[in-house]
């Protein structure tokens, strides 16, 4: 029961000679919320796709627990309006039971949209519907890619509250991607600060003190991002003379 | 005596008409659901490309003395799989690839046909269909092809809807996305091969997308859209053939015009879902 749900060991992946992930190791345990943060283009979504099994890493090992069931909530989704599909039907793609779908919609707080065409949902409703689909397969690992994108401030708090409840009600591990630690601070057990490699990791309060974290997110941390190294459009750390500091366990030059 | 001969001739004509009608209805039946996927997945240009390559299939079939249906299906399949492979490389945008394959295969088909100097190939019937020349053997081919296509669509229906809605979610939920996608390509190639006889190379995509687009107006679920699309396509076949019979217009184009009229009428209805 206490073996990790998924363990990544020294994962590397490059696309067209772009080293998107370099030597990334992480484990996710049941009942634990891990948040991956990092600037745009830092490889967060690629790391998520490795966890999901959607992309195969060039190097490294992945150990999945035998009973692993993943519920995935993508960043956003576009459904062509020519495809007529109600929200309930959309959920039934994950679990054919009508009842289960209605319960899931109740749980995420949008029971009223079950007959609404999916492409007509508002941004916040759509995020909740995606979360509902993620939990419908009774997952023991929830993977949430920027779960509160496009949701207003109050909605964000409510969603994070809901995610925290799901952790205990489903007793599942949760991996969450965010580009902003501020909101997830209270709801997360473990933070991984990613910029192709793992810059630093630990409990949220440790990470926010970590020089490597501050280097990426800046002294004033969460609202203004000061960089002492520049990121190119691809998210590469441009040459800054090697004067950014490294966190513990950071192995790149 | 003369009366008997006349009667015989009349019966023959009725046979032709019934064969044509059955052939058209068989294709229409499968064009409905498949056409929905063409619309949902924005594959219209893909359908065109396969249809254009069908001409190459015909000319190669004549050249190598292979059954035309098999030759067309084979070339369409190769073209579909080639497209998947090229698209996977991601060097060029998909519409550019489609444009290259579509027009080069059309050109190659025309060149090969022109080289077959001793064989007369009726280009018009290839391009616009030749419904009124359908034989009993054609009917067998059409119904077995349509049957296989419908069976595959029905079996894979849930997976097909799932990868159309969101392929990554489908993959995480255990759908074999690449396999299902390839199956859809194969089905499309198959249907294009059998539909060629009905509406011809140039109009196949119309028979796929116009009924589906018409059905969208009055459908709130994927299944009802597929069924309504089949009905619209069948209606178009019946009225197109009717026009062809009574005012002597070419059958394939008349069918497409009937479908277009239905689409125009549907614009007056309130959009569902």
Short mmCIF file of C-alpha atoms in Angstrom, two decimals:
data_model
loop_
_atom_site.label_atom_id
_atom_site.label_comp_id
_atom_site.label_asym_id
_atom_site.label_seq_id
_atom_site.Cartn_x
_atom_site.Cartn_y
_atom_site.Cartn_z
CA UNK A 1 0.00 0.00 0.00
CA UNK A 2 2.86 2.34 0.73
CA UNK A 3 4.79 1.80 -2.46
CA UNK A 4 4.73 4.90 -4.64
CA UNK A 5 2.04 5.17 -7.32
CA UNK A 6 4.59 6.20 -9.87
CA UNK A 7 8.33 6.73 -9.72
CA UNK A 8 10.35 8.48 -12.40
CA UNK A 9 14.09 7.88 -12.40
CA UNK A 10 16.47 10.16 -14.29
CA UNK A 11 14.08 10.95 -17.12
CA UNK A 12 15.46 12.83 -20.11
CA UNK A 13 13.60 13.81 -23.24
CA UNK A 14 14.52 16.02 -26.13
CA UNK A 15 12.54 17.21 -29.12
CA UNK A 16 14.57 18.18 -32.17
CA UNK A 17 17.73 18.61 -30.11
CA UNK A 18 15.89 20.68 -27.55
CA UNK A 19 16.52 19.13 -24.16
CA UNK A 20 13.08 19.56 -22.73
CA UNK A 21 13.62 17.33 -19.71
CA UNK A 22 17.02 16.66 -18.21
CA UNK A 23 17.58 13.99 -15.61
CA UNK A 24 14.25 14.43 -13.83
CA UNK A 25 13.40 12.09 -10.95
CA UNK A 26 10.26 12.22 -8.89
CA UNK A 27 7.85 9.97 -7.01
CA UNK A 28 4.17 10.36 -6.26
CA UNK A 29 2.57 8.67 -3.27
CA UNK A 30 -1.04 8.03 -2.36
CA UNK A 31 -2.73 10.89 -0.57
CA UNK A 32 0.03 13.32 -1.49
CA UNK A 33 -0.27 16.45 -3.61
CA UNK A 34 2.76 17.29 -5.72
CA UNK A 35 2.84 20.57 -7.57
CA UNK A 36 5.14 21.17 -10.51
CA UNK A 37 5.92 24.81 -11.04
CA UNK A 38 8.18 26.53 -13.49
CA UNK A 39 8.27 29.26 -16.12
CA UNK A 40 6.61 28.90 -19.52
CA UNK A 41 8.35 26.34 -21.68
CA UNK A 42 10.12 24.75 -18.72
CA UNK A 43 8.93 21.28 -19.72
CA UNK A 44 6.03 21.02 -17.27
CA UNK A 45 3.57 19.70 -19.80
CA UNK A 46 6.18 17.31 -21.22
CA UNK A 47 6.80 15.95 -17.73
CA UNK A 48 3.06 15.47 -17.30
CA UNK A 49 2.90 13.63 -20.62
CA UNK A 50 5.70 11.33 -19.51
CA UNK A 51 3.76 10.55 -16.34
CA UNK A 52 0.64 9.90 -18.39
CA UNK A 53 2.53 7.61 -20.74
CA UNK A 54 1.74 9.80 -23.73
CA UNK A 55 5.40 10.35 -24.58
CA UNK A 56 8.26 7.94 -24.11
CA UNK A 57 11.38 9.39 -22.56
CA UNK A 58 14.75 9.03 -24.32
CA UNK A 59 16.42 7.96 -21.10
CA UNK A 60 15.43 6.90 -17.62
CA UNK A 61 13.00 4.50 -16.01
CA UNK A 62 9.38 4.77 -15.00
CA UNK A 63 7.90 2.47 -12.38
CA UNK A 64 4.14 2.40 -12.21
CA UNK A 65 2.21 0.74 -9.43
CA UNK A 66 0.31 -2.28 -10.74
CA UNK A 67 -3.07 -0.89 -9.72
CA UNK A 68 -2.38 2.56 -11.13
CA UNK A 69 -5.47 4.25 -12.60
CA UNK A 70 -4.86 7.77 -13.83
CA UNK A 71 -7.48 10.47 -14.09
CA UNK A 72 -6.27 13.27 -16.32
CA UNK A 73 -7.50 16.82 -16.59
CA UNK A 74 -5.95 18.52 -19.61
CA UNK A 75 -5.12 22.21 -19.65
CA UNK A 76 -7.94 23.04 -21.99
CA UNK A 77 -9.94 21.33 -24.61
CA UNK A 78 -11.55 22.43 -27.83
CA UNK A 79 -14.50 20.57 -29.20
CA UNK A 80 -15.59 21.42 -32.69
CA UNK A 81 -19.15 22.82 -32.47
CA UNK A 82 -20.14 20.58 -35.38
CA UNK A 83 -19.94 17.67 -32.93
CA UNK A 84 -23.17 17.68 -30.91
CA UNK A 85 -22.33 16.28 -27.49
CA UNK A 86 -23.94 17.05 -24.16
CA UNK A 87 -21.83 17.44 -21.04
CA UNK A 88 -23.27 14.23 -19.63
CA UNK A 89 -22.38 12.36 -22.81
CA UNK A 90 -18.88 13.84 -22.70
CA UNK A 91 -18.44 12.40 -19.22
CA UNK A 92 -19.80 9.03 -20.31
CA UNK A 93 -16.78 8.63 -22.58
CA UNK A 94 -14.87 7.93 -19.36
CA UNK A 95 -17.55 5.96 -17.52
CA UNK A 96 -20.72 4.81 -19.20
CA UNK A 97 -22.86 4.90 -16.06
CA UNK A 98 -25.41 7.71 -16.13
CA UNK A 99 -25.58 7.81 -12.35
CA UNK A 100 -21.83 8.08 -11.93
CA UNK A 101 -21.78 11.01 -14.37
CA UNK A 102 -24.52 12.85 -12.50
CA UNK A 103 -22.74 12.26 -9.19
CA UNK A 104 -19.47 13.55 -10.60
CA UNK A 105 -21.18 16.71 -11.84
CA UNK A 106 -22.78 17.16 -8.41
CA UNK A 107 -19.40 16.74 -6.78
CA UNK A 108 -17.71 19.43 -8.87
CA UNK A 109 -20.68 21.71 -8.29
CA UNK A 110 -22.24 21.98 -11.74
CA UNK A 111 -25.22 19.58 -11.73
CA UNK A 112 -27.25 21.99 -13.86
CA UNK A 113 -25.15 21.63 -17.01
CA UNK A 114 -25.66 17.92 -17.61
CA UNK A 115 -27.74 18.46 -20.72
CA UNK A 116 -25.86 21.54 -21.92
CA UNK A 117 -23.88 21.05 -25.14
CA UNK A 118 -20.26 20.75 -24.09
CA UNK A 119 -18.98 23.47 -26.42
CA UNK A 120 -21.38 25.95 -24.81
CA UNK A 121 -19.94 25.64 -21.29
CA UNK A 122 -18.24 28.69 -19.80
CA UNK A 123 -14.52 28.55 -19.02
CA UNK A 124 -15.06 27.73 -15.36
CA UNK A 125 -17.76 25.16 -16.07
CA UNK A 126 -15.53 23.49 -18.61
CA UNK A 127 -12.66 23.17 -16.10
CA UNK A 128 -15.06 21.60 -13.62
CA UNK A 129 -16.49 19.27 -16.23
CA UNK A 130 -12.94 18.18 -17.14
CA UNK A 131 -12.25 17.54 -13.46
CA UNK A 132 -15.47 15.52 -13.27
CA UNK A 133 -14.32 13.37 -16.18
CA UNK A 134 -10.91 12.88 -14.53
CA UNK A 135 -12.46 11.47 -11.34
CA UNK A 136 -15.01 9.26 -13.11
CA UNK A 137 -12.66 6.34 -13.54
CA UNK A 138 -12.05 6.09 -9.77
CA UNK A 139 -8.40 7.04 -10.25
CA UNK A 140 -5.74 6.64 -7.59
CA UNK A 141 -3.62 9.24 -9.36
CA UNK A 142 -5.07 12.54 -10.54
CA UNK A 143 -2.98 14.51 -13.01
CA UNK A 144 -4.14 18.10 -13.38
CA UNK A 145 -2.51 20.38 -15.94
CA UNK A 146 -3.11 24.00 -14.91
CA UNK A 147 -6.49 23.14 -13.39
CA UNK A 148 -7.63 26.68 -12.68
CA UNK A 149 -6.75 28.24 -16.00
CA UNK A 150 -9.39 30.71 -17.11
CA UNK A 151 -11.22 30.59 -13.79
CA UNK A 152 -11.81 33.76 -11.78
CA UNK A 153 -10.20 34.28 -8.37
CA UNK A 154 -13.04 32.95 -6.21
CA UNK A 155 -13.52 30.05 -8.54
CA UNK A 156 -9.81 29.25 -8.26
CA UNK A 157 -10.00 29.02 -4.49
CA UNK A 158 -13.09 26.86 -4.70
CA UNK A 159 -11.45 24.54 -7.21
CA UNK A 160 -8.30 24.14 -5.12
CA UNK A 161 -10.51 23.45 -2.11
CA UNK A 162 -12.30 20.79 -4.12
CA UNK A 163 -9.02 19.24 -5.27
CA UNK A 164 -7.88 19.03 -1.65
CA UNK A 165 -11.13 17.25 -0.72
CA UNK A 166 -10.75 14.83 -3.60
CA UNK A 167 -7.36 13.82 -2.29
CA UNK A 168 -8.91 12.53 0.90
CA UNK A 169 -12.19 11.23 -0.53
CA UNK A 170 -10.49 9.26 -3.30
CA UNK A 171 -7.31 8.66 -1.28
CA UNK A 172 -5.41 9.41 -4.44
CA UNK A 173 -2.12 10.98 -5.26
CA UNK A 174 -2.33 14.26 -7.16
CA UNK A 175 0.14 15.81 -9.57
CA UNK A 176 -0.69 19.36 -10.43
CA UNK A 177 0.96 21.80 -12.80
CA UNK A 178 0.92 25.46 -12.02
CA UNK A 179 2.94 28.46 -13.06
CA UNK A 180 2.06 30.24 -9.86
CA UNK A 181 2.83 28.80 -6.46
CA UNK A 182 0.96 31.43 -4.52
CA UNK A 183 -2.48 29.88 -4.79
CA UNK A 184 -1.42 26.27 -4.43
CA UNK A 185 0.86 26.84 -1.43
CA UNK A 186 -1.64 25.76 1.17
CA UNK A 187 -3.00 22.88 -0.86
CA UNK A 188 0.25 21.18 -1.72
CA UNK A 189 2.60 18.82 0.13
CA UNK A 190 5.50 18.76 -2.22
CA UNK A 191 6.71 21.29 -4.76
CA UNK A 192 8.96 20.59 -7.70
CA UNK A 193 10.46 23.63 -9.34
CA UNK A 194 11.18 22.67 -12.91
CA UNK A 195 13.21 24.40 -15.54
CA UNK A 196 14.07 21.44 -17.79
CA UNK A 197 15.94 20.03 -14.82
CA UNK A 198 14.63 20.04 -11.28
CA UNK A 199 15.98 23.28 -9.83
CA UNK A 200 14.80 22.56 -6.33
CA UNK A 201 12.09 20.68 -4.52
CA UNK A 202 10.60 20.24 -1.09
CA UNK A 203 7.79 21.55 1.04
CA UNK A 204 6.30 24.78 -0.31
CA UNK A 205 7.74 26.96 2.45
CA UNK A 206 11.21 25.49 1.86
CA UNK A 207 11.01 25.95 -1.86
CA UNK A 208 10.02 29.57 -1.64
CA UNK A 209 13.20 30.20 0.35
CA UNK A 210 15.40 28.25 -2.01
CA UNK A 211 17.90 30.36 -3.96
CA UNK A 212 17.21 28.38 -7.13
CA UNK A 213 13.50 29.08 -6.81
CA UNK A 214 14.15 32.76 -6.16
CA UNK A 215 16.43 32.85 -9.16
CA UNK A 216 13.63 31.72 -11.39
CA UNK A 217 10.71 33.46 -9.78
CA UNK A 218 12.49 36.47 -8.29
CA UNK A 219 12.77 37.91 -4.80
CA UNK A 220 9.28 39.28 -4.70
CA UNK A 221 8.38 35.83 -5.84
CA UNK A 222 4.84 35.32 -6.72
CA UNK A 223 3.61 38.47 -8.34
CA UNK A 224 6.63 39.84 -10.15
CA UNK A 225 8.93 37.51 -11.86
CA UNK A 226 12.47 38.88 -11.91
CA UNK A 227 14.84 36.76 -13.80
CA UNK A 228 18.56 37.01 -13.43
CA UNK A 229 18.87 34.71 -16.33
CA UNK A 230 16.93 35.19 -19.50
CA UNK A 231 14.60 32.68 -21.01
CA UNK A 232 14.50 32.43 -24.75
CA UNK A 233 11.15 31.89 -26.42
CA UNK A 234 11.64 28.15 -26.25
CA UNK A 235 12.13 28.46 -22.52
CA UNK A 236 15.80 27.67 -22.66
CA UNK A 237 17.88 29.38 -20.08
CA UNK A 238 20.07 31.62 -22.18
CA UNK A 239 23.68 32.00 -21.27
CA UNK A 240 23.94 34.13 -18.19
CA UNK A 241 27.57 33.39 -17.44
CA UNK A 242 26.54 30.57 -15.16
CA UNK A 243 25.84 32.85 -12.26
CA UNK A 244 22.48 31.54 -11.21
CA UNK A 245 22.53 29.51 -8.05
CA UNK A 246 21.76 25.88 -7.84
CA UNK A 247 19.56 24.15 -5.34
CA UNK A 248 20.46 21.00 -3.52
CA UNK A 249 20.52 18.00 -5.76
CA UNK A 250 20.67 20.08 -8.90
CA UNK A 251 23.10 18.31 -11.14
CA UNK A 252 23.47 20.39 -14.24
CA UNK A 253 26.60 22.46 -14.87
CA UNK B 1 -44.14 -10.05 -80.64
CA UNK B 2 -43.14 -6.46 -80.75
CA UNK B 3 -45.06 -5.91 -77.54
CA UNK B 4 -43.12 -8.68 -75.82
CA UNK B 5 -39.78 -7.24 -76.91
CA UNK B 6 -40.87 -3.85 -75.68
CA UNK B 7 -41.92 -5.34 -72.38
CA UNK B 8 -38.56 -7.08 -72.08
CA UNK B 9 -36.76 -3.85 -72.71
CA UNK B 10 -38.92 -2.06 -70.16
CA UNK B 11 -38.20 -4.69 -67.55
CA UNK B 12 -34.49 -4.30 -68.30
CA UNK B 13 -34.65 -0.57 -67.77
CA UNK B 14 -36.45 -1.12 -64.48
CA UNK B 15 -33.66 -3.53 -63.50
CA UNK B 16 -31.11 -0.84 -64.22
CA UNK B 17 -33.01 1.64 -62.16
CA UNK B 18 -33.41 -0.75 -59.24
CA UNK B 19 -29.72 -1.66 -59.30
CA UNK B 20 -28.81 2.01 -59.40
CA UNK B 21 -31.16 2.77 -56.54
CA UNK B 22 -29.89 -0.09 -54.39
CA UNK B 23 -26.28 0.83 -55.08
CA UNK B 24 -26.91 4.47 -54.23
CA UNK B 25 -28.77 3.62 -51.03
CA UNK B 26 -26.00 1.26 -49.90
CA UNK B 27 -23.38 3.94 -50.28
CA UNK B 28 -25.65 6.58 -48.72
CA UNK B 29 -26.16 4.40 -45.67
CA UNK B 30 -22.46 4.37 -44.81
CA UNK B 31 -21.78 7.90 -46.12
CA UNK B 32 -23.90 9.25 -43.24
CA UNK B 33 -21.85 8.18 -40.21
CA UNK B 34 -18.51 8.35 -42.02
CA UNK B 35 -19.36 11.82 -43.32
CA UNK B 36 -19.97 12.93 -39.73
CA UNK B 37 -16.41 11.99 -38.82
CA UNK B 38 -15.13 13.80 -41.91
CA UNK B 39 -16.96 16.93 -40.69
CA UNK B 40 -16.09 16.58 -36.98
CA UNK B 41 -12.43 15.84 -37.62
CA UNK B 42 -12.13 18.36 -40.47
CA UNK B 43 -11.04 15.70 -42.90
CA UNK B 44 -12.80 17.08 -46.00
CA UNK B 45 -9.55 17.73 -47.82
CA UNK B 46 -8.33 14.31 -46.78
CA UNK B 47 -11.39 12.78 -48.45
CA UNK B 48 -10.67 14.75 -51.60
CA UNK B 49 -7.09 13.52 -51.67
CA UNK B 50 -8.12 9.90 -51.37
CA UNK B 51 -10.80 10.40 -54.00
CA UNK B 52 -8.29 11.92 -56.42
CA UNK B 53 -5.93 9.05 -55.85
CA UNK B 54 -8.77 6.69 -56.79
CA UNK B 55 -8.23 7.73 -60.39
CA UNK B 56 -4.65 6.53 -60.15
CA UNK B 57 -6.04 3.29 -58.75
CA UNK B 58 -8.30 2.88 -61.77
CA UNK B 59 -5.54 3.52 -64.28
CA UNK B 60 -3.12 1.20 -62.50
CA UNK B 61 -5.85 -1.42 -62.30
CA UNK B 62 -6.36 -1.22 -66.08
CA UNK B 63 -2.60 -1.20 -66.70
CA UNK B 64 -1.91 -4.24 -64.53
CA UNK B 65 -5.18 -5.95 -65.39
CA UNK B 66 -6.32 -6.10 -61.76
CA UNK B 67 -9.92 -5.78 -60.62
CA UNK B 68 -10.62 -2.04 -60.52
CA UNK B 69 -12.33 -2.11 -57.12
CA UNK B 70 -9.34 -3.84 -55.56
CA UNK B 71 -6.88 -1.52 -57.33
CA UNK B 72 -8.74 1.59 -56.15
CA UNK B 73 -9.06 0.34 -52.59
CA UNK B 74 -5.37 -0.55 -52.52
CA UNK B 75 -4.21 2.82 -53.84
CA UNK B 76 -6.54 4.70 -51.46
CA UNK B 77 -5.26 2.65 -48.53
CA UNK B 78 -1.61 3.21 -49.47
CA UNK B 79 -2.29 6.91 -49.87
CA UNK B 80 -4.02 7.07 -46.46
CA UNK B 81 -1.22 5.23 -44.68
CA UNK B 82 1.41 7.30 -46.52
CA UNK B 83 -0.33 10.45 -45.32
CA UNK B 84 -0.34 9.23 -41.74
CA UNK B 85 3.40 8.51 -41.96
CA UNK B 86 4.26 11.84 -43.61
CA UNK B 87 2.10 13.78 -41.19
CA UNK B 88 3.82 12.02 -38.30
CA UNK B 89 7.17 13.44 -39.45
CA UNK B 90 5.74 16.92 -39.07
CA UNK B 91 7.97 18.48 -41.73
CA UNK B 92 5.17 20.15 -43.66
CA UNK B 93 1.69 21.30 -42.70
CA UNK B 94 -1.00 18.69 -43.32
CA UNK B 95 -2.86 20.73 -45.93
CA UNK B 96 0.36 21.15 -47.92
CA UNK B 97 0.98 17.41 -47.81
CA UNK B 98 -2.60 16.75 -48.84
CA UNK B 99 -2.30 19.21 -51.71
CA UNK B 100 0.88 17.55 -52.96
CA UNK B 101 -0.50 14.01 -52.76
CA UNK B 102 -3.92 14.92 -54.07
CA UNK B 103 -2.82 16.67 -57.21
CA UNK B 104 0.21 14.54 -58.00
CA UNK B 105 -1.90 11.38 -57.78
CA UNK B 106 -4.63 12.94 -59.92
CA UNK B 107 -2.02 13.97 -62.49
CA UNK B 108 -0.34 10.56 -62.38
CA UNK B 109 -3.72 8.89 -62.88
CA UNK B 110 -4.45 11.03 -65.93
CA UNK B 111 -1.00 10.40 -67.41
CA UNK B 112 -1.23 6.64 -66.95
CA UNK B 113 -4.69 6.62 -68.54
CA UNK B 114 -3.41 8.54 -71.55
CA UNK B 115 -0.64 5.96 -71.99
CA UNK B 116 -3.16 3.14 -72.22
CA UNK B 117 -3.80 3.86 -75.89
CA UNK B 118 -5.45 0.54 -76.66
CA UNK B 119 -7.91 0.76 -73.76
CA UNK B 120 -10.69 3.29 -73.83
CA UNK B 121 -11.33 4.54 -70.31
CA UNK B 122 -14.45 6.59 -69.88
CA UNK B 123 -13.03 9.56 -68.04
CA UNK B 124 -16.41 11.21 -67.54
CA UNK B 125 -17.82 8.23 -65.68
CA UNK B 126 -14.72 8.10 -63.47
CA UNK B 127 -14.96 11.77 -62.61
CA UNK B 128 -18.74 12.01 -62.19
CA UNK B 129 -19.88 8.46 -61.56
CA UNK B 130 -21.87 6.04 -63.64
CA UNK B 131 -24.70 4.94 -61.45
CA UNK B 132 -26.92 3.71 -64.27
CA UNK B 133 -24.35 1.12 -65.37
CA UNK B 134 -24.30 -0.68 -62.01
CA UNK B 135 -24.36 -4.47 -62.39
CA UNK B 136 -25.34 -7.20 -59.98
CA UNK B 137 -21.66 -7.84 -59.31
CA UNK B 138 -21.18 -4.16 -58.46
CA UNK B 139 -24.03 -4.43 -55.98
CA UNK B 140 -22.27 -7.30 -54.22
CA UNK B 141 -19.07 -5.28 -53.97
CA UNK B 142 -20.89 -2.17 -52.76
CA UNK B 143 -22.90 -3.98 -50.10
CA UNK B 144 -20.00 -6.01 -48.78
CA UNK B 145 -17.81 -2.88 -48.68
CA UNK B 146 -20.52 -0.80 -47.02
CA UNK B 147 -21.29 -3.68 -44.64
CA UNK B 148 -17.68 -3.97 -43.51
CA UNK B 149 -17.40 -0.20 -43.13
CA UNK B 150 -20.60 0.04 -41.05
CA UNK B 151 -19.57 -2.92 -38.91
CA UNK B 152 -16.19 -1.35 -38.21
CA UNK B 153 -17.74 2.04 -37.45
CA UNK B 154 -20.25 0.48 -35.08
CA UNK B 155 -17.63 -1.59 -33.27
CA UNK B 156 -15.23 1.31 -32.87
CA UNK B 157 -17.93 3.93 -32.36
CA UNK B 158 -17.18 4.86 -28.75
CA UNK B 159 -13.43 4.96 -29.31
CA UNK B 160 -13.88 7.00 -32.48
CA UNK B 161 -16.02 9.56 -30.66
CA UNK B 162 -13.52 9.63 -27.82
CA UNK B 163 -10.47 10.32 -30.01
CA UNK B 164 -12.46 12.91 -31.94
CA UNK B 165 -13.38 14.76 -28.76
CA UNK B 166 -9.88 14.73 -27.25
CA UNK B 167 -7.19 12.23 -28.29
CA UNK B 168 -4.93 12.62 -25.26
CA UNK B 169 -7.76 12.05 -22.81
CA UNK B 170 -8.80 9.04 -24.86
CA UNK B 171 -5.24 7.68 -24.73
CA UNK B 172 -5.03 8.10 -20.94
CA UNK B 173 -8.37 6.33 -20.64
CA UNK B 174 -6.97 3.36 -22.51
CA UNK B 175 -8.12 3.93 -26.10
CA UNK B 176 -5.54 2.78 -28.65
CA UNK B 177 -5.58 6.12 -30.44
CA UNK B 178 -3.19 5.33 -33.30
CA UNK B 179 -4.96 2.08 -34.08
CA UNK B 180 -8.43 3.62 -34.07
CA UNK B 181 -7.25 6.53 -36.21
CA UNK B 182 -5.73 4.16 -38.75
CA UNK B 183 -8.96 2.16 -38.79
CA UNK B 184 -10.87 5.33 -39.64
CA UNK B 185 -8.48 5.98 -42.55
CA UNK B 186 -9.01 2.44 -43.79
CA UNK B 187 -12.78 2.81 -43.57
CA UNK B 188 -12.59 6.10 -45.45
CA UNK B 189 -10.49 4.52 -48.21
CA UNK B 190 -12.95 1.64 -48.46
CA UNK B 191 -15.99 3.87 -48.69
CA UNK B 192 -14.36 6.11 -51.28
CA UNK B 193 -13.56 3.07 -53.39
CA UNK B 194 -17.19 1.94 -53.42
CA UNK B 195 -18.66 5.45 -53.70
CA UNK B 196 -16.65 6.22 -56.81
CA UNK B 197 -19.05 4.25 -58.96
CA UNK B 198 -21.97 6.27 -57.63
CA UNK B 199 -20.92 9.91 -57.73
CA UNK B 200 -17.44 9.77 -59.27
CA UNK B 201 -14.08 10.89 -58.03
CA UNK B 202 -14.83 14.61 -58.00
CA UNK B 203 -18.04 14.46 -55.98
CA UNK B 204 -17.34 11.83 -53.33
CA UNK B 205 -16.47 14.31 -50.60
CA UNK B 206 -19.73 16.14 -51.28
CA UNK B 207 -21.71 12.96 -50.64
CA UNK B 208 -19.85 12.61 -47.33
CA UNK B 209 -20.00 16.14 -45.95
CA UNK B 210 -23.23 17.67 -47.25
CA UNK B 211 -25.61 15.18 -45.60
CA UNK B 212 -23.61 15.38 -42.36
CA UNK B 213 -23.66 19.18 -42.39
CA UNK B 214 -27.41 19.05 -43.03
CA UNK B 215 -27.96 16.63 -40.17
CA UNK B 216 -26.04 18.84 -37.73
CA UNK B 217 -28.88 21.37 -37.67
CA UNK B 218 -31.38 18.96 -36.18
CA UNK B 219 -29.19 16.65 -34.10
CA UNK B 220 -28.29 16.87 -30.43
CA UNK B 221 -26.22 13.68 -30.17
CA UNK B 222 -23.50 12.17 -32.35
CA UNK B 223 -25.66 9.11 -33.01
CA UNK B 224 -28.71 11.03 -34.17
CA UNK B 225 -26.49 13.15 -36.42
CA UNK B 226 -25.06 10.00 -38.01
CA UNK B 227 -28.52 8.52 -38.58
CA UNK B 228 -30.05 11.71 -39.93
CA UNK B 229 -27.04 12.10 -42.24
CA UNK B 230 -27.69 8.61 -43.62
CA UNK B 231 -31.34 9.48 -44.17
CA UNK B 232 -30.48 12.74 -45.93
CA UNK B 233 -27.98 10.96 -48.16
CA UNK B 234 -30.56 8.27 -49.02
CA UNK B 235 -33.15 10.91 -49.78
CA UNK B 236 -30.64 12.66 -52.03
CA UNK B 237 -29.96 9.40 -53.86
CA UNK B 238 -33.66 8.80 -54.45
CA UNK B 239 -34.43 12.31 -55.65
CA UNK B 240 -31.21 12.59 -57.64
CA UNK B 241 -31.99 9.34 -59.43
CA UNK B 242 -35.56 10.54 -59.96
CA UNK B 243 -34.30 13.69 -61.62
CA UNK B 244 -31.90 11.67 -63.69
CA UNK B 245 -34.72 9.37 -64.83
CA UNK B 246 -37.31 12.00 -65.63
CA UNK B 247 -35.28 14.96 -66.92
CA UNK B 248 -32.26 12.99 -68.07
CA UNK B 249 -29.60 14.71 -65.97
CA UNK B 250 -26.36 12.90 -64.95
CA UNK B 251 -27.12 10.82 -61.87
CA UNK B 252 -24.07 11.58 -59.65
CA UNK B 253 -24.26 15.38 -59.91
CA UNK B 254 -28.06 15.25 -59.50
CA UNK B 255 -27.61 13.39 -56.21
CA UNK B 256 -25.16 15.99 -54.96
CA UNK B 257 -27.50 18.82 -55.97
CA UNK B 258 -30.37 17.13 -54.12
CA UNK B 259 -28.22 16.91 -51.00
CA UNK B 260 -27.27 20.56 -51.38
CA UNK B 261 -30.95 21.53 -51.63
CA UNK B 262 -31.63 19.63 -48.42
CA UNK B 263 -28.75 21.49 -46.78
CA UNK B 264 -30.17 24.84 -47.90
CA UNK B 265 -33.57 23.92 -46.49
CA UNK B 266 -31.97 22.89 -43.19
CA UNK B 267 -30.50 26.38 -42.81
CA UNK B 268 -34.02 27.59 -42.09
CA UNK B 269 -34.27 25.29 -39.06
CA UNK B 270 -33.21 26.23 -35.57
CA UNK B 271 -29.81 24.85 -34.59
CA UNK B 272 -30.02 22.06 -32.01
CA UNK B 273 -27.37 21.31 -29.38
#
